[in-house]
């Protein structure tokens, strides 16, 4: 595949990733937060078996196999359940924005763990991302701690899961770059995620699944977005223009919010878009502070990137 085609495929992956939040929420409304997530990751696992293949785990470094599995599964569960347990569709989009703190946090962690160097521009980048998130959570009341706390108190579970997921994914990215040794465990990790969710569904107080035509369509699209997204990103990172893909990837919070608003028919306030722009630009500044010495955080979505 030529470099231009591979880059285009990688850009398609960004579209897929951006659609995930809205689609997961749509599925959870029909099949429940846990059951819906279990169905999505089960179907996505099947797609990954045919697109990426199943790895030879005997060749995996032990630290990557065990700790990588734990971190990946924990992140995906936090992401899916934070969206599923959101009280409203608009809140689900807000929760998704909390999750998108992970790009700037990953760069900060990589600096703290001495995996890369960064200029002082990382400080305003981190501040802008955090202020952007606070702006989103404040709603139309301006930047207000009281408004943020009142918003989070309505559903601490969803916001807490999303925030924990951002931390977990940043640690997963650091571990992958240091311990994976070029191995790609994405298919295995998706299967483990599906199995974990099914266990929770079987032994927890899960709501019944109500299948409908709309839910089935959302399920297929969500699984396809995840499975095809990871496969397409792998092609883009390995054979395409990484600089273009890196720059585009930092605007996923905006793309994701826009697609979620369309998919869920949930209009968003101007303040939300302002905050989303701050998160994206702040993450981009953090990345630029590294001066391009290392791959972008999103590249570690696919471990052999």
PDB file of C-alpha atoms in Angstrom:
ATOM      1  CA  UNK A   1       0.000   0.000   0.000  1.00  0.00           C
ATOM      2  CA  UNK A   2       1.306   3.468  -0.909  1.00  0.00           C
ATOM      3  CA  UNK A   3       2.015   6.028   1.784  1.00  0.00           C
ATOM      4  CA  UNK A   4      -0.857   8.276   0.680  1.00  0.00           C
ATOM      5  CA  UNK A   5      -3.383   5.433   0.767  1.00  0.00           C
ATOM      6  CA  UNK A   6      -2.116   4.257   4.146  1.00  0.00           C
ATOM      7  CA  UNK A   7      -2.428   7.785   5.521  1.00  0.00           C
ATOM      8  CA  UNK A   8      -5.998   7.982   4.210  1.00  0.00           C
ATOM      9  CA  UNK A   9      -6.793   4.661   5.891  1.00  0.00           C
ATOM     10  CA  UNK A  10      -5.304   6.010   9.129  1.00  0.00           C
ATOM     11  CA  UNK A  11      -7.484   9.116   8.884  1.00  0.00           C
ATOM     12  CA  UNK A  12     -10.516   6.852   8.445  1.00  0.00           C
ATOM     13  CA  UNK A  13      -9.528   5.187  11.725  1.00  0.00           C
ATOM     14  CA  UNK A  14      -9.791   8.567  13.444  1.00  0.00           C
ATOM     15  CA  UNK A  15     -13.350   8.865  12.137  1.00  0.00           C
ATOM     16  CA  UNK A  16     -14.097   5.382  13.484  1.00  0.00           C
ATOM     17  CA  UNK A  17     -12.640   6.195  16.904  1.00  0.00           C
ATOM     18  CA  UNK A  18     -14.588   9.455  17.003  1.00  0.00           C
ATOM     19  CA  UNK A  19     -17.876   7.623  16.448  1.00  0.00           C
ATOM     20  CA  UNK A  20     -17.320   5.107  19.258  1.00  0.00           C
ATOM     21  CA  UNK A  21     -18.635   7.182  22.186  1.00  0.00           C
ATOM     22  CA  UNK A  22     -22.003   7.980  20.597  1.00  0.00           C
ATOM     23  CA  UNK A  23     -22.472   4.425  19.316  1.00  0.00           C
ATOM     24  CA  UNK A  24     -21.632   2.798  22.658  1.00  0.00           C
ATOM     25  CA  UNK A  25     -24.176   5.029  24.346  1.00  0.00           C
ATOM     26  CA  UNK A  26     -26.792   4.108  21.738  1.00  0.00           C
ATOM     27  CA  UNK A  27     -26.250   0.398  22.324  1.00  0.00           C
ATOM     28  CA  UNK A  28     -26.338   0.737  26.119  1.00  0.00           C
ATOM     29  CA  UNK A  29     -29.762   2.360  25.958  1.00  0.00           C
ATOM     30  CA  UNK A  30     -31.198  -0.844  24.494  1.00  0.00           C
ATOM     31  CA  UNK A  31     -29.016  -3.581  25.947  1.00  0.00           C
ATOM     32  CA  UNK A  32     -27.952  -1.988  29.224  1.00  0.00           C
ATOM     33  CA  UNK A  33     -24.537  -0.601  30.186  1.00  0.00           C
ATOM     34  CA  UNK A  34     -22.923  -3.971  30.909  1.00  0.00           C
ATOM     35  CA  UNK A  35     -24.764  -6.208  28.446  1.00  0.00           C
ATOM     36  CA  UNK A  36     -24.411  -3.685  25.652  1.00  0.00           C
ATOM     37  CA  UNK A  37     -20.677  -3.309  26.229  1.00  0.00           C
ATOM     38  CA  UNK A  38     -20.259  -7.098  26.361  1.00  0.00           C
ATOM     39  CA  UNK A  39     -22.032  -7.477  23.016  1.00  0.00           C
ATOM     40  CA  UNK A  40     -19.960  -4.713  21.407  1.00  0.00           C
ATOM     41  CA  UNK A  41     -16.600  -6.103  22.489  1.00  0.00           C
ATOM     42  CA  UNK A  42     -17.602  -9.662  21.606  1.00  0.00           C
ATOM     43  CA  UNK A  43     -18.490  -8.699  18.053  1.00  0.00           C
ATOM     44  CA  UNK A  44     -15.450  -6.407  17.766  1.00  0.00           C
ATOM     45  CA  UNK A  45     -13.247  -9.312  18.898  1.00  0.00           C
ATOM     46  CA  UNK A  46     -14.537 -11.434  16.028  1.00  0.00           C
ATOM     47  CA  UNK A  47     -13.779  -8.623  13.578  1.00  0.00           C
ATOM     48  CA  UNK A  48     -10.256  -8.237  14.953  1.00  0.00           C
ATOM     49  CA  UNK A  49      -9.570 -11.961  14.605  1.00  0.00           C
ATOM     50  CA  UNK A  50     -10.211 -11.635  10.867  1.00  0.00           C
ATOM     51  CA  UNK A  51      -8.603  -8.215  10.315  1.00  0.00           C
ATOM     52  CA  UNK A  52      -5.625  -8.192  12.686  1.00  0.00           C
ATOM     53  CA  UNK A  53      -5.382 -11.871  13.581  1.00  0.00           C
ATOM     54  CA  UNK A  54      -4.762 -13.639  16.880  1.00  0.00           C
ATOM     55  CA  UNK A  55      -1.247 -13.173  18.262  1.00  0.00           C
ATOM     56  CA  UNK A  56       1.177 -15.817  19.434  1.00  0.00           C
ATOM     57  CA  UNK A  57       1.099 -14.927  23.110  1.00  0.00           C
ATOM     58  CA  UNK A  58       4.027 -17.264  23.811  1.00  0.00           C
ATOM     59  CA  UNK A  59       6.279 -14.610  22.286  1.00  0.00           C
ATOM     60  CA  UNK A  60       4.872 -11.778  24.399  1.00  0.00           C
ATOM     61  CA  UNK A  61       7.017 -10.238  27.140  1.00  0.00           C
ATOM     62  CA  UNK A  62       5.506 -11.304  30.453  1.00  0.00           C
ATOM     63  CA  UNK A  63       5.129  -7.762  31.796  1.00  0.00           C
ATOM     64  CA  UNK A  64       3.296  -6.651  28.672  1.00  0.00           C
ATOM     65  CA  UNK A  65       1.075  -9.733  28.595  1.00  0.00           C
ATOM     66  CA  UNK A  66      -0.090  -9.555  32.200  1.00  0.00           C
ATOM     67  CA  UNK A  67       0.057  -5.885  33.117  1.00  0.00           C
ATOM     68  CA  UNK A  68      -0.875  -4.760  29.598  1.00  0.00           C
ATOM     69  CA  UNK A  69      -3.932  -7.014  29.644  1.00  0.00           C
ATOM     70  CA  UNK A  70      -5.004  -5.671  33.034  1.00  0.00           C
ATOM     71  CA  UNK A  71      -4.606  -2.025  32.036  1.00  0.00           C
ATOM     72  CA  UNK A  72      -6.255  -2.408  28.627  1.00  0.00           C
ATOM     73  CA  UNK A  73      -9.252  -4.331  29.935  1.00  0.00           C
ATOM     74  CA  UNK A  74      -9.651  -1.894  32.827  1.00  0.00           C
ATOM     75  CA  UNK A  75      -9.582   1.091  30.468  1.00  0.00           C
ATOM     76  CA  UNK A  76     -12.087  -0.301  27.995  1.00  0.00           C
ATOM     77  CA  UNK A  77     -14.487  -1.232  30.807  1.00  0.00           C
ATOM     78  CA  UNK A  78     -14.153   2.227  32.355  1.00  0.00           C
ATOM     79  CA  UNK A  79     -14.849   3.837  28.985  1.00  0.00           C
ATOM     80  CA  UNK A  80     -17.839   1.686  28.076  1.00  0.00           C
ATOM     81  CA  UNK A  81     -19.504   1.769  31.491  1.00  0.00           C
ATOM     82  CA  UNK A  82     -18.915   5.491  32.024  1.00  0.00           C
ATOM     83  CA  UNK A  83     -20.882   6.131  28.835  1.00  0.00           C
ATOM     84  CA  UNK A  84     -23.503   3.512  29.605  1.00  0.00           C
ATOM     85  CA  UNK A  85     -24.212   4.711  33.138  1.00  0.00           C
ATOM     86  CA  UNK A  86     -24.547   8.366  32.128  1.00  0.00           C
ATOM     87  CA  UNK A  87     -27.955   9.712  33.121  1.00  0.00           C
ATOM     88  CA  UNK A  88     -28.616  11.507  29.836  1.00  0.00           C
ATOM     89  CA  UNK A  89     -27.228  11.574  26.329  1.00  0.00           C
ATOM     90  CA  UNK A  90     -25.736  15.007  26.859  1.00  0.00           C
ATOM     91  CA  UNK A  91     -24.043  13.789  30.020  1.00  0.00           C
ATOM     92  CA  UNK A  92     -22.631  10.830  28.088  1.00  0.00           C
ATOM     93  CA  UNK A  93     -20.925  13.251  25.710  1.00  0.00           C
ATOM     94  CA  UNK A  94     -19.534  15.201  28.675  1.00  0.00           C
ATOM     95  CA  UNK A  95     -18.243  11.968  30.178  1.00  0.00           C
ATOM     96  CA  UNK A  96     -16.546  11.154  26.890  1.00  0.00           C
ATOM     97  CA  UNK A  97     -14.777  14.505  27.042  1.00  0.00           C
ATOM     98  CA  UNK A  98     -13.396  13.647  30.499  1.00  0.00           C
ATOM     99  CA  UNK A  99     -11.891  10.522  28.978  1.00  0.00           C
ATOM    100  CA  UNK A 100     -10.090  12.626  26.369  1.00  0.00           C
ATOM    101  CA  UNK A 101      -7.720  14.024  28.957  1.00  0.00           C
ATOM    102  CA  UNK A 102      -5.576  10.963  28.252  1.00  0.00           C
ATOM    103  CA  UNK A 103      -3.497  12.369  25.326  1.00  0.00           C
ATOM    104  CA  UNK A 104      -2.021  15.228  27.342  1.00  0.00           C
ATOM    105  CA  UNK A 105      -1.772  13.020  30.437  1.00  0.00           C
ATOM    106  CA  UNK A 106       0.139  10.396  28.454  1.00  0.00           C
ATOM    107  CA  UNK A 107       2.737  12.935  27.399  1.00  0.00           C
ATOM    108  CA  UNK A 108       3.018  14.193  30.982  1.00  0.00           C
ATOM    109  CA  UNK A 109       3.493  10.629  32.240  1.00  0.00           C
ATOM    110  CA  UNK A 110       6.110   9.897  29.583  1.00  0.00           C
ATOM    111  CA  UNK A 111       8.048  12.956  30.754  1.00  0.00           C
ATOM    112  CA  UNK A 112       7.709  12.031  34.433  1.00  0.00           C
ATOM    113  CA  UNK A 113       8.866   8.477  33.686  1.00  0.00           C
ATOM    114  CA  UNK A 114      11.763   9.901  31.633  1.00  0.00           C
ATOM    115  CA  UNK A 115      10.703   8.233  28.398  1.00  0.00           C
ATOM    116  CA  UNK A 116      10.964  11.501  26.503  1.00  0.00           C
ATOM    117  CA  UNK A 117      11.947  15.123  26.907  1.00  0.00           C
ATOM    118  CA  UNK A 118       9.618  18.084  26.621  1.00  0.00           C
ATOM    119  CA  UNK A 119       9.956  21.832  26.619  1.00  0.00           C
ATOM    120  CA  UNK A 120       8.190  24.149  29.061  1.00  0.00           C
ATOM    121  CA  UNK A 121       5.336  24.395  26.563  1.00  0.00           C
ATOM    122  CA  UNK A 122       3.961  21.234  28.168  1.00  0.00           C
ATOM    123  CA  UNK A 123       2.855  23.339  31.173  1.00  0.00           C
ATOM    124  CA  UNK A 124       0.475  25.671  29.283  1.00  0.00           C
ATOM    125  CA  UNK A 125      -0.656  22.680  27.225  1.00  0.00           C
ATOM    126  CA  UNK A 126      -1.678  20.726  30.319  1.00  0.00           C
ATOM    127  CA  UNK A 127      -3.293  23.786  31.878  1.00  0.00           C
ATOM    128  CA  UNK A 128      -5.303  24.512  28.733  1.00  0.00           C
ATOM    129  CA  UNK A 129      -6.548  20.904  28.531  1.00  0.00           C
ATOM    130  CA  UNK A 130      -7.588  20.914  32.185  1.00  0.00           C
ATOM    131  CA  UNK A 131      -9.242  24.333  31.961  1.00  0.00           C
ATOM    132  CA  UNK A 132     -11.070  23.152  28.840  1.00  0.00           C
ATOM    133  CA  UNK A 133     -12.454  20.156  30.707  1.00  0.00           C
ATOM    134  CA  UNK A 134     -13.522  22.388  33.608  1.00  0.00           C
ATOM    135  CA  UNK A 135     -15.175  24.699  31.093  1.00  0.00           C
ATOM    136  CA  UNK A 136     -17.168  21.758  29.704  1.00  0.00           C
ATOM    137  CA  UNK A 137     -18.246  20.596  33.166  1.00  0.00           C
ATOM    138  CA  UNK A 138     -19.235  24.123  34.245  1.00  0.00           C
ATOM    139  CA  UNK A 139     -21.927  24.313  31.585  1.00  0.00           C
ATOM    140  CA  UNK A 140     -23.287  27.760  30.789  1.00  0.00           C
ATOM    141  CA  UNK A 141     -22.276  29.176  34.173  1.00  0.00           C
ATOM    142  CA  UNK A 142     -18.717  30.052  33.181  1.00  0.00           C
ATOM    143  CA  UNK A 143     -15.675  28.632  34.954  1.00  0.00           C
ATOM    144  CA  UNK A 144     -17.066  27.797  38.381  1.00  0.00           C
ATOM    145  CA  UNK A 145     -15.907  25.219  40.932  1.00  0.00           C
ATOM    146  CA  UNK A 146     -19.406  25.163  42.404  1.00  0.00           C
ATOM    147  CA  UNK A 147     -20.970  24.365  39.031  1.00  0.00           C
ATOM    148  CA  UNK A 148     -18.409  21.662  38.314  1.00  0.00           C
ATOM    149  CA  UNK A 149     -18.990  19.990  41.682  1.00  0.00           C
ATOM    150  CA  UNK A 150     -22.758  20.193  41.324  1.00  0.00           C
ATOM    151  CA  UNK A 151     -22.505  18.593  37.877  1.00  0.00           C
ATOM    152  CA  UNK A 152     -20.197  15.774  38.970  1.00  0.00           C
ATOM    153  CA  UNK A 153     -22.340  15.017  42.043  1.00  0.00           C
ATOM    154  CA  UNK A 154     -25.284  14.132  39.809  1.00  0.00           C
ATOM    155  CA  UNK A 155     -23.408  11.044  38.607  1.00  0.00           C
ATOM    156  CA  UNK A 156     -20.032  10.502  40.300  1.00  0.00           C
ATOM    157  CA  UNK A 157     -19.848   6.920  38.970  1.00  0.00           C
ATOM    158  CA  UNK A 158     -19.738   7.903  35.292  1.00  0.00           C
ATOM    159  CA  UNK A 159     -17.417  10.858  35.768  1.00  0.00           C
ATOM    160  CA  UNK A 160     -15.182   8.840  38.092  1.00  0.00           C
ATOM    161  CA  UNK A 161     -14.915   5.935  35.641  1.00  0.00           C
ATOM    162  CA  UNK A 162     -14.065   8.290  32.780  1.00  0.00           C
ATOM    163  CA  UNK A 163     -11.390  10.089  34.798  1.00  0.00           C
ATOM    164  CA  UNK A 164      -9.909   6.790  35.996  1.00  0.00           C
ATOM    165  CA  UNK A 165      -9.908   5.554  32.414  1.00  0.00           C
ATOM    166  CA  UNK A 166      -7.860   8.547  31.278  1.00  0.00           C
ATOM    167  CA  UNK A 167      -5.205   7.744  33.885  1.00  0.00           C
ATOM    168  CA  UNK A 168      -5.254   4.014  33.100  1.00  0.00           C
ATOM    169  CA  UNK A 169      -4.839   4.544  29.355  1.00  0.00           C
ATOM    170  CA  UNK A 170      -1.892   6.886  29.870  1.00  0.00           C
ATOM    171  CA  UNK A 171      -0.160   4.205  31.940  1.00  0.00           C
ATOM    172  CA  UNK A 172      -1.010   1.596  29.291  1.00  0.00           C
ATOM    173  CA  UNK A 173       0.615   3.760  26.612  1.00  0.00           C
ATOM    174  CA  UNK A 174       3.774   4.127  28.715  1.00  0.00           C
ATOM    175  CA  UNK A 175       3.916   0.382  29.401  1.00  0.00           C
ATOM    176  CA  UNK A 176       3.359  -0.501  25.741  1.00  0.00           C
ATOM    177  CA  UNK A 177       6.190   1.655  24.488  1.00  0.00           C
ATOM    178  CA  UNK A 178       8.569   0.284  27.106  1.00  0.00           C
ATOM    179  CA  UNK A 179       7.626  -3.392  27.365  1.00  0.00           C
ATOM    180  CA  UNK A 180       5.697  -4.532  24.262  1.00  0.00           C
ATOM    181  CA  UNK A 181       8.791  -5.114  22.089  1.00  0.00           C
ATOM    182  CA  UNK A 182       6.743  -4.632  18.924  1.00  0.00           C
ATOM    183  CA  UNK A 183       4.068  -7.178  19.833  1.00  0.00           C
ATOM    184  CA  UNK A 184       0.400  -6.492  19.074  1.00  0.00           C
ATOM    185  CA  UNK A 185      -1.990  -7.841  21.697  1.00  0.00           C
ATOM    186  CA  UNK A 186      -5.086  -5.925  20.635  1.00  0.00           C
ATOM    187  CA  UNK A 187      -7.140  -8.990  19.633  1.00  0.00           C
ATOM    188  CA  UNK A 188      -6.335 -10.844  22.850  1.00  0.00           C
ATOM    189  CA  UNK A 189      -7.106  -7.767  24.934  1.00  0.00           C
ATOM    190  CA  UNK A 190     -10.489  -7.279  23.277  1.00  0.00           C
ATOM    191  CA  UNK A 191     -11.422 -10.909  23.918  1.00  0.00           C
ATOM    192  CA  UNK A 192     -10.426 -10.562  27.577  1.00  0.00           C
ATOM    193  CA  UNK A 193     -12.503  -7.377  27.815  1.00  0.00           C
ATOM    194  CA  UNK A 194     -15.547  -9.167  26.389  1.00  0.00           C
ATOM    195  CA  UNK A 195     -15.126 -12.116  28.771  1.00  0.00           C
ATOM    196  CA  UNK A 196     -14.785  -9.805  31.781  1.00  0.00           C
ATOM    197  CA  UNK A 197     -17.952  -7.932  30.829  1.00  0.00           C
ATOM    198  CA  UNK A 198     -19.897 -11.166  30.350  1.00  0.00           C
ATOM    199  CA  UNK A 199     -18.795 -12.320  33.810  1.00  0.00           C
ATOM    200  CA  UNK A 200     -20.002  -9.048  35.288  1.00  0.00           C
ATOM    201  CA  UNK A 201     -23.276  -9.397  33.412  1.00  0.00           C
ATOM    202  CA  UNK A 202     -23.760 -12.982  34.615  1.00  0.00           C
ATOM    203  CA  UNK A 203     -23.032 -12.317  38.281  1.00  0.00           C
ATOM    204  CA  UNK A 204     -24.161  -8.711  38.624  1.00  0.00           C
ATOM    205  CA  UNK A 205     -27.530  -6.969  38.783  1.00  0.00           C
ATOM    206  CA  UNK A 206     -27.689  -6.250  35.062  1.00  0.00           C
ATOM    207  CA  UNK A 207     -30.756  -5.027  33.234  1.00  0.00           C
ATOM    208  CA  UNK A 208     -32.409  -7.249  30.586  1.00  0.00           C
ATOM    209  CA  UNK A 209     -31.425  -6.769  26.954  1.00  0.00           C
ATOM    210  CA  UNK A 210     -34.125  -5.312  24.715  1.00  0.00           C
ATOM    211  CA  UNK A 211     -33.211  -5.861  21.089  1.00  0.00           C
ATOM    212  CA  UNK A 212     -34.640  -3.624  18.400  1.00  0.00           C
ATOM    213  CA  UNK A 213     -33.702  -2.746  14.848  1.00  0.00           C
ATOM    214  CA  UNK A 214     -32.136   0.529  15.999  1.00  0.00           C
ATOM    215  CA  UNK A 215     -30.146  -1.216  18.736  1.00  0.00           C
ATOM    216  CA  UNK A 216     -28.878  -3.901  16.369  1.00  0.00           C
ATOM    217  CA  UNK A 217     -27.721  -1.307  13.863  1.00  0.00           C
ATOM    218  CA  UNK A 218     -25.943   0.625  16.628  1.00  0.00           C
ATOM    219  CA  UNK A 219     -24.353  -2.603  17.861  1.00  0.00           C
ATOM    220  CA  UNK A 220     -22.960  -3.517  14.449  1.00  0.00           C
ATOM    221  CA  UNK A 221     -21.708   0.016  13.861  1.00  0.00           C
ATOM    222  CA  UNK A 222     -20.098   0.262  17.320  1.00  0.00           C
ATOM    223  CA  UNK A 223     -18.306  -3.074  16.958  1.00  0.00           C
ATOM    224  CA  UNK A 224     -17.262  -2.159  13.435  1.00  0.00           C
ATOM    225  CA  UNK A 225     -15.960   1.232  14.548  1.00  0.00           C
ATOM    226  CA  UNK A 226     -13.813  -0.389  17.231  1.00  0.00           C
ATOM    227  CA  UNK A 227     -12.596  -3.387  15.221  1.00  0.00           C
ATOM    228  CA  UNK A 228     -12.032  -1.600  11.918  1.00  0.00           C
ATOM    229  CA  UNK A 229     -10.686   1.472  13.688  1.00  0.00           C
ATOM    230  CA  UNK A 230      -7.844  -0.431  15.334  1.00  0.00           C
ATOM    231  CA  UNK A 231      -7.076  -2.329  12.128  1.00  0.00           C
ATOM    232  CA  UNK A 232      -7.070   0.864  10.029  1.00  0.00           C
ATOM    233  CA  UNK A 233      -4.931   2.742  12.551  1.00  0.00           C
ATOM    234  CA  UNK A 234      -2.381  -0.058  12.439  1.00  0.00           C
ATOM    235  CA  UNK A 235      -2.059   0.345   8.654  1.00  0.00           C
ATOM    236  CA  UNK A 236      -1.816   4.124   8.894  1.00  0.00           C
ATOM    237  CA  UNK A 237       0.878   4.136  11.577  1.00  0.00           C
ATOM    238  CA  UNK A 238       2.981   1.435   9.914  1.00  0.00           C
ATOM    239  CA  UNK A 239       2.841   2.703   6.331  1.00  0.00           C
ATOM    240  CA  UNK A 240       1.419   6.253   6.338  1.00  0.00           C
ATOM    241  CA  UNK A 241       2.462   9.752   7.354  1.00  0.00           C
ATOM    242  CA  UNK A 242       2.673   9.650  11.147  1.00  0.00           C
ATOM    243  CA  UNK A 243       2.958  13.439  11.464  1.00  0.00           C
ATOM    244  CA  UNK A 244      -0.366  13.977   9.668  1.00  0.00           C
ATOM    245  CA  UNK A 245      -2.083  11.249  11.679  1.00  0.00           C
ATOM    246  CA  UNK A 246      -0.664  12.588  14.949  1.00  0.00           C
ATOM    247  CA  UNK A 247      -1.928  16.088  14.276  1.00  0.00           C
ATOM    248  CA  UNK A 248      -5.379  14.857  13.260  1.00  0.00           C
ATOM    249  CA  UNK A 249      -5.649  12.514  16.247  1.00  0.00           C
ATOM    250  CA  UNK A 250      -5.507  15.370  18.743  1.00  0.00           C
ATOM    251  CA  UNK A 251      -8.749  16.744  17.386  1.00  0.00           C
ATOM    252  CA  UNK A 252     -10.652  13.537  18.199  1.00  0.00           C
ATOM    253  CA  UNK A 253     -12.390  15.205  21.206  1.00  0.00           C
ATOM    254  CA  UNK A 254     -14.042  17.660  18.815  1.00  0.00           C
ATOM    255  CA  UNK A 255     -14.790  15.047  16.156  1.00  0.00           C
ATOM    256  CA  UNK A 256     -16.151  12.638  18.764  1.00  0.00           C
ATOM    257  CA  UNK A 257     -18.419  15.245  20.344  1.00  0.00           C
ATOM    258  CA  UNK A 258     -19.761  16.325  16.961  1.00  0.00           C
ATOM    259  CA  UNK A 259     -20.543  12.756  15.861  1.00  0.00           C
ATOM    260  CA  UNK A 260     -22.029  11.865  19.257  1.00  0.00           C
ATOM    261  CA  UNK A 261     -24.279  14.925  19.120  1.00  0.00           C
ATOM    262  CA  UNK A 262     -25.514  13.805  15.686  1.00  0.00           C
ATOM    263  CA  UNK A 263     -25.853  10.111  16.558  1.00  0.00           C
ATOM    264  CA  UNK A 264     -27.620  10.778  19.868  1.00  0.00           C
ATOM    265  CA  UNK A 265     -29.549  13.844  18.679  1.00  0.00           C
ATOM    266  CA  UNK A 266     -28.214  15.776  21.665  1.00  0.00           C
ATOM    267  CA  UNK A 267     -27.534  19.463  20.975  1.00  0.00           C
ATOM    268  CA  UNK A 268     -24.562  20.864  22.880  1.00  0.00           C
ATOM    269  CA  UNK A 269     -24.071  24.354  24.303  1.00  0.00           C
ATOM    270  CA  UNK A 270     -21.511  26.797  22.951  1.00  0.00           C
ATOM    271  CA  UNK A 271     -19.552  26.476  26.184  1.00  0.00           C
ATOM    272  CA  UNK A 272     -19.115  22.759  25.504  1.00  0.00           C
ATOM    273  CA  UNK A 273     -17.536  23.373  22.104  1.00  0.00           C
ATOM    274  CA  UNK A 274     -15.267  26.020  23.583  1.00  0.00           C
ATOM    275  CA  UNK A 275     -14.072  23.572  26.238  1.00  0.00           C
ATOM    276  CA  UNK A 276     -13.642  20.772  23.700  1.00  0.00           C
ATOM    277  CA  UNK A 277     -11.481  23.039  21.551  1.00  0.00           C
ATOM    278  CA  UNK A 278      -9.334  23.878  24.586  1.00  0.00           C
ATOM    279  CA  UNK A 279      -8.818  20.176  25.364  1.00  0.00           C
ATOM    280  CA  UNK A 280      -7.770  19.423  21.791  1.00  0.00           C
ATOM    281  CA  UNK A 281      -5.479  22.431  21.419  1.00  0.00           C
ATOM    282  CA  UNK A 282      -3.956  21.817  24.849  1.00  0.00           C
ATOM    283  CA  UNK A 283      -3.175  18.215  23.893  1.00  0.00           C
ATOM    284  CA  UNK A 284      -1.656  19.382  20.629  1.00  0.00           C
ATOM    285  CA  UNK A 285       0.565  21.878  22.475  1.00  0.00           C
ATOM    286  CA  UNK A 286       1.700  19.090  24.802  1.00  0.00           C
ATOM    287  CA  UNK A 287       2.626  16.968  21.808  1.00  0.00           C
ATOM    288  CA  UNK A 288       4.494  19.834  20.155  1.00  0.00           C
ATOM    289  CA  UNK A 289       6.422  20.361  23.380  1.00  0.00           C
ATOM    290  CA  UNK A 290       8.125  17.010  22.712  1.00  0.00           C
ATOM    291  CA  UNK A 291       9.397  18.403  19.381  1.00  0.00           C
ATOM    292  CA  UNK A 292       8.389  15.272  17.535  1.00  0.00           C
ATOM    293  CA  UNK A 293      11.016  13.054  19.145  1.00  0.00           C
ATOM    294  CA  UNK A 294       8.630  10.205  19.863  1.00  0.00           C
ATOM    295  CA  UNK A 295       5.460   8.705  18.374  1.00  0.00           C
ATOM    296  CA  UNK A 296       2.162  10.358  19.353  1.00  0.00           C
ATOM    297  CA  UNK A 297       0.254   8.781  22.262  1.00  0.00           C
ATOM    298  CA  UNK A 298      -2.572   7.567  20.020  1.00  0.00           C
ATOM    299  CA  UNK A 299      -0.068   5.472  18.085  1.00  0.00           C
ATOM    300  CA  UNK A 300      -0.008   3.111  21.055  1.00  0.00           C
ATOM    301  CA  UNK A 301      -3.648   2.283  20.458  1.00  0.00           C
ATOM    302  CA  UNK A 302      -2.045  -0.335  18.216  1.00  0.00           C
ATOM    303  CA  UNK A 303       0.862  -1.844  20.045  1.00  0.00           C
ATOM    304  CA  UNK A 304       3.235  -2.611  17.181  1.00  0.00           C
ATOM    305  CA  UNK A 305       3.123   0.991  15.966  1.00  0.00           C
TER     306      UNK A 305
END
